[in-house]
Amino acid sequence: MLLIIAVLAIFHPGPIMFRHTRIGRHGVRFQCLKFRSMCVNADDVLAAHLKANPDDLREWVQTKKLRHDPRILPIGCYLRRSSLDELPQLFNVLMGHMSLVGPRPITTGEIVNYGDDFCHYLSVRPGISGLWQVSGRSDTSYDERVALDVQYARQYSLWGDLKILLRTVGVVLRGRGAY
């Protein structure tokens, strides 16, 4: 599957993989891997789009996502909807940076959103899937995502992880909350 996606990605200019610095357990920074689903100049495209579209700017401020994101490549829509863009994170799991289940890996700019609860985020490894992903994904607000990440860290259990993994299969197959 990884090879097929890599071959399809060759048809879009730029690197096949996207690496982004994220914060892991105990504050250790690591390069989170994903298949690239956006255009190469995504930051510039986003800035210009938000400047020209006030409604989308409000959506971005509230959720840090856009339902109709102009940066997304045609193959990127499918990869994101199916969560296949995150398959390379299995390498992050093998390297010990991530777990199969945990809060979403965040950037340093997102720390402020966790406030006093950031210590809870730091207590567990970020995951490929997690409570947020099976509780609505992009259909939730950013504040709800943070609350779910904190809830996961406070109530972590092996049984809870198994339930999240089972729920992940259904969520991914339905594409619920993915955009």
Short mmCIF file of C-alpha atoms in Angstrom, two decimals:
data_model
loop_
_atom_site.label_atom_id
_atom_site.label_comp_id
_atom_site.label_asym_id
_atom_site.label_seq_id
_atom_site.Cartn_x
_atom_site.Cartn_y
_atom_site.Cartn_z
CA MET A 1 0.00 0.00 0.00
CA LEU A 2 2.85 2.38 0.87
CA LEU A 3 4.49 1.74 -2.50
CA ILE A 4 1.26 2.24 -4.47
CA ILE A 5 0.61 5.58 -2.79
CA ALA A 6 4.22 6.67 -3.33
CA VAL A 7 3.95 5.87 -7.05
CA LEU A 8 0.67 7.82 -7.35
CA ALA A 9 2.22 10.77 -5.49
CA ILE A 10 5.01 11.05 -8.06
CA PHE A 11 2.52 12.69 -10.43
CA HIS A 12 2.35 15.76 -8.17
CA PRO A 13 5.44 17.98 -8.10
CA GLY A 14 7.31 17.94 -4.83
CA PRO A 15 8.34 15.37 -2.26
CA ILE A 16 6.26 12.25 -1.67
CA MET A 17 6.54 12.46 2.10
CA PHE A 18 5.86 15.39 4.39
CA ARG A 19 7.85 15.75 7.60
CA HIS A 20 6.81 18.13 10.30
CA THR A 21 8.28 18.71 13.74
CA ARG A 22 5.86 17.63 16.46
CA ILE A 23 6.01 17.31 20.22
CA GLY A 24 6.01 13.84 21.72
CA ARG A 25 6.00 12.31 25.16
CA HIS A 26 7.98 14.30 27.75
CA GLY A 27 8.34 17.14 25.24
CA VAL A 28 10.69 15.27 22.90
CA ARG A 29 10.47 16.72 19.40
CA PHE A 30 10.35 14.39 16.42
CA GLN A 31 9.71 14.43 12.69
CA CYS A 32 6.14 13.21 12.15
CA LEU A 33 5.78 11.49 8.76
CA LYS A 34 2.84 11.65 6.38
CA PHE A 35 2.25 11.25 2.70
CA ARG A 36 2.11 14.76 1.26
CA SER A 37 -1.49 15.70 0.54
CA MET A 38 -1.01 19.44 -0.07
CA CYS A 39 0.63 21.58 -2.71
CA VAL A 40 4.28 22.50 -2.19
CA ASN A 41 3.60 26.18 -1.37
CA ALA A 42 0.73 25.38 1.02
CA ASP A 43 1.49 28.19 3.52
CA ASP A 44 1.39 30.86 0.82
CA VAL A 45 -1.79 29.42 -0.71
CA LEU A 46 -3.48 29.34 2.70
CA ALA A 47 -2.50 32.92 3.56
CA ALA A 48 -3.81 34.26 0.25
CA HIS A 49 -7.01 32.23 0.51
CA LEU A 50 -7.79 33.33 4.07
CA LYS A 51 -7.12 36.96 3.17
CA ALA A 52 -9.63 36.76 0.30
CA ASN A 53 -12.27 34.64 2.10
CA PRO A 54 -13.43 35.96 5.51
CA ASP A 55 -15.85 33.04 6.06
CA ASP A 56 -13.03 30.56 5.64
CA LEU A 57 -10.85 32.67 7.95
CA ARG A 58 -13.50 32.30 10.69
CA GLU A 59 -13.62 28.53 10.08
CA TRP A 60 -9.81 28.34 10.24
CA VAL A 61 -9.64 30.32 13.50
CA GLN A 62 -12.23 28.04 15.11
CA THR A 63 -11.05 24.60 13.90
CA LYS A 64 -7.58 25.03 12.34
CA LYS A 65 -9.05 23.22 9.32
CA LEU A 66 -11.03 24.13 6.20
CA ARG A 67 -13.80 22.02 4.72
CA HIS A 68 -12.80 23.16 1.24
CA ASP A 69 -9.06 23.60 1.61
CA PRO A 70 -7.45 24.99 -1.59
CA ARG A 71 -4.08 23.51 -0.61
CA ILE A 72 -5.21 19.89 -0.92
CA LEU A 73 -4.04 17.94 -3.99
CA PRO A 74 -6.57 15.76 -5.85
CA ILE A 75 -4.92 12.59 -4.49
CA GLY A 76 -4.75 14.30 -1.10
CA CYS A 77 -8.55 14.35 -0.79
CA TYR A 78 -8.66 10.57 -1.05
CA LEU A 79 -5.63 10.05 1.19
CA ARG A 80 -7.10 12.22 3.93
CA ARG A 81 -10.63 10.83 3.70
CA SER A 82 -9.26 7.29 3.97
CA SER A 83 -6.53 8.28 6.49
CA LEU A 84 -3.96 6.63 4.21
CA ASP A 85 -1.88 9.82 4.39
CA GLU A 86 -0.97 8.75 7.92
CA LEU A 87 0.39 5.29 7.04
CA PRO A 88 4.03 6.51 7.22
CA GLN A 89 3.42 7.25 10.91
CA LEU A 90 3.82 3.51 11.43
CA PHE A 91 7.56 4.27 11.09
CA ASN A 92 7.16 6.85 13.88
CA VAL A 93 5.59 4.10 16.00
CA LEU A 94 8.47 1.71 15.24
CA MET A 95 10.98 4.44 16.19
CA GLY A 96 9.17 4.98 19.53
CA HIS A 97 8.05 8.55 18.80
CA MET A 98 4.39 7.64 18.56
CA SER A 99 1.93 4.96 19.60
CA LEU A 100 -0.95 3.43 17.67
CA VAL A 101 -3.32 5.24 20.05
CA GLY A 102 -2.86 8.58 21.79
CA PRO A 103 -3.53 12.29 21.36
CA ARG A 104 -2.75 13.79 17.95
CA PRO A 105 0.87 14.95 17.74
CA ILE A 106 0.95 18.72 18.09
CA THR A 107 3.26 21.54 17.01
CA THR A 108 4.91 24.02 19.37
CA GLY A 109 2.38 26.63 18.25
CA GLU A 110 -0.45 24.48 19.61
CA ILE A 111 0.92 24.24 23.16
CA VAL A 112 -0.89 27.41 24.19
CA ASN A 113 -4.24 25.75 23.43
CA TYR A 114 -3.60 23.15 26.13
CA GLY A 115 -2.94 25.67 28.91
CA ASP A 116 -2.45 24.02 32.30
CA ASP A 117 -3.44 20.66 30.78
CA PHE A 118 -0.34 20.50 28.59
CA CYS A 119 1.34 18.33 31.25
CA HIS A 120 -1.29 15.66 30.56
CA TYR A 121 -0.50 15.74 26.84
CA LEU A 122 3.20 15.27 27.65
CA SER A 123 2.50 12.22 29.83
CA VAL A 124 1.63 9.92 26.90
CA ARG A 125 2.95 9.24 23.40
CA PRO A 126 0.94 10.85 20.61
CA GLY A 127 -0.94 8.37 18.47
CA ILE A 128 -1.92 7.63 14.90
CA SER A 129 -5.47 7.24 16.18
CA GLY A 130 -7.04 8.42 19.38
CA LEU A 131 -10.12 9.52 21.23
CA TRP A 132 -10.46 12.65 19.06
CA GLN A 133 -10.33 10.64 15.84
CA VAL A 134 -13.15 8.31 16.95
CA SER A 135 -15.21 11.12 18.51
CA GLY A 136 -15.88 13.22 15.44
CA ARG A 137 -12.46 14.19 14.03
CA SER A 138 -12.85 17.36 12.00
CA ASP A 139 -16.51 17.67 12.97
CA THR A 140 -15.37 18.84 16.41
CA SER A 141 -13.97 22.21 17.43
CA TYR A 142 -10.32 22.61 18.29
CA ASP A 143 -11.25 23.11 21.96
CA GLU A 144 -13.13 19.79 21.90
CA ARG A 145 -10.07 18.13 20.37
CA VAL A 146 -7.89 19.44 23.20
CA ALA A 147 -10.42 18.27 25.79
CA LEU A 148 -10.49 14.80 24.23
CA ASP A 149 -6.68 14.64 24.16
CA VAL A 150 -6.55 15.57 27.84
CA GLN A 151 -9.33 13.10 28.70
CA TYR A 152 -7.41 10.35 26.93
CA ALA A 153 -4.19 11.13 28.82
CA ARG A 154 -5.97 11.26 32.18
CA GLN A 155 -7.88 8.01 31.63
CA TYR A 156 -5.30 6.02 29.66
CA SER A 157 -5.73 2.25 29.80
CA LEU A 158 -4.88 -0.71 27.60
CA TRP A 159 -8.58 -1.61 27.43
CA GLY A 160 -9.39 1.96 26.35
CA ASP A 161 -6.74 1.75 23.61
CA LEU A 162 -8.21 -1.50 22.32
CA LYS A 163 -11.69 0.05 22.16
CA ILE A 164 -10.32 3.09 20.30
CA LEU A 165 -8.50 0.84 17.79
CA LEU A 166 -11.71 -1.09 17.11
CA ARG A 167 -13.70 2.13 16.71
CA THR A 168 -10.97 3.51 14.40
CA VAL A 169 -11.68 0.83 11.80
CA GLY A 170 -15.33 1.90 11.51
CA VAL A 171 -14.53 5.60 11.48
CA VAL A 172 -11.93 5.19 8.73
CA LEU A 173 -14.14 2.95 6.60
CA ARG A 174 -17.02 5.47 6.82
CA GLY A 175 -14.72 8.46 6.36
CA ARG A 176 -16.61 10.15 9.19
CA GLY A 177 -15.30 13.59 10.10
CA ALA A 178 -12.48 13.47 7.54
CA TYR A 179 -11.69 16.41 5.28
#
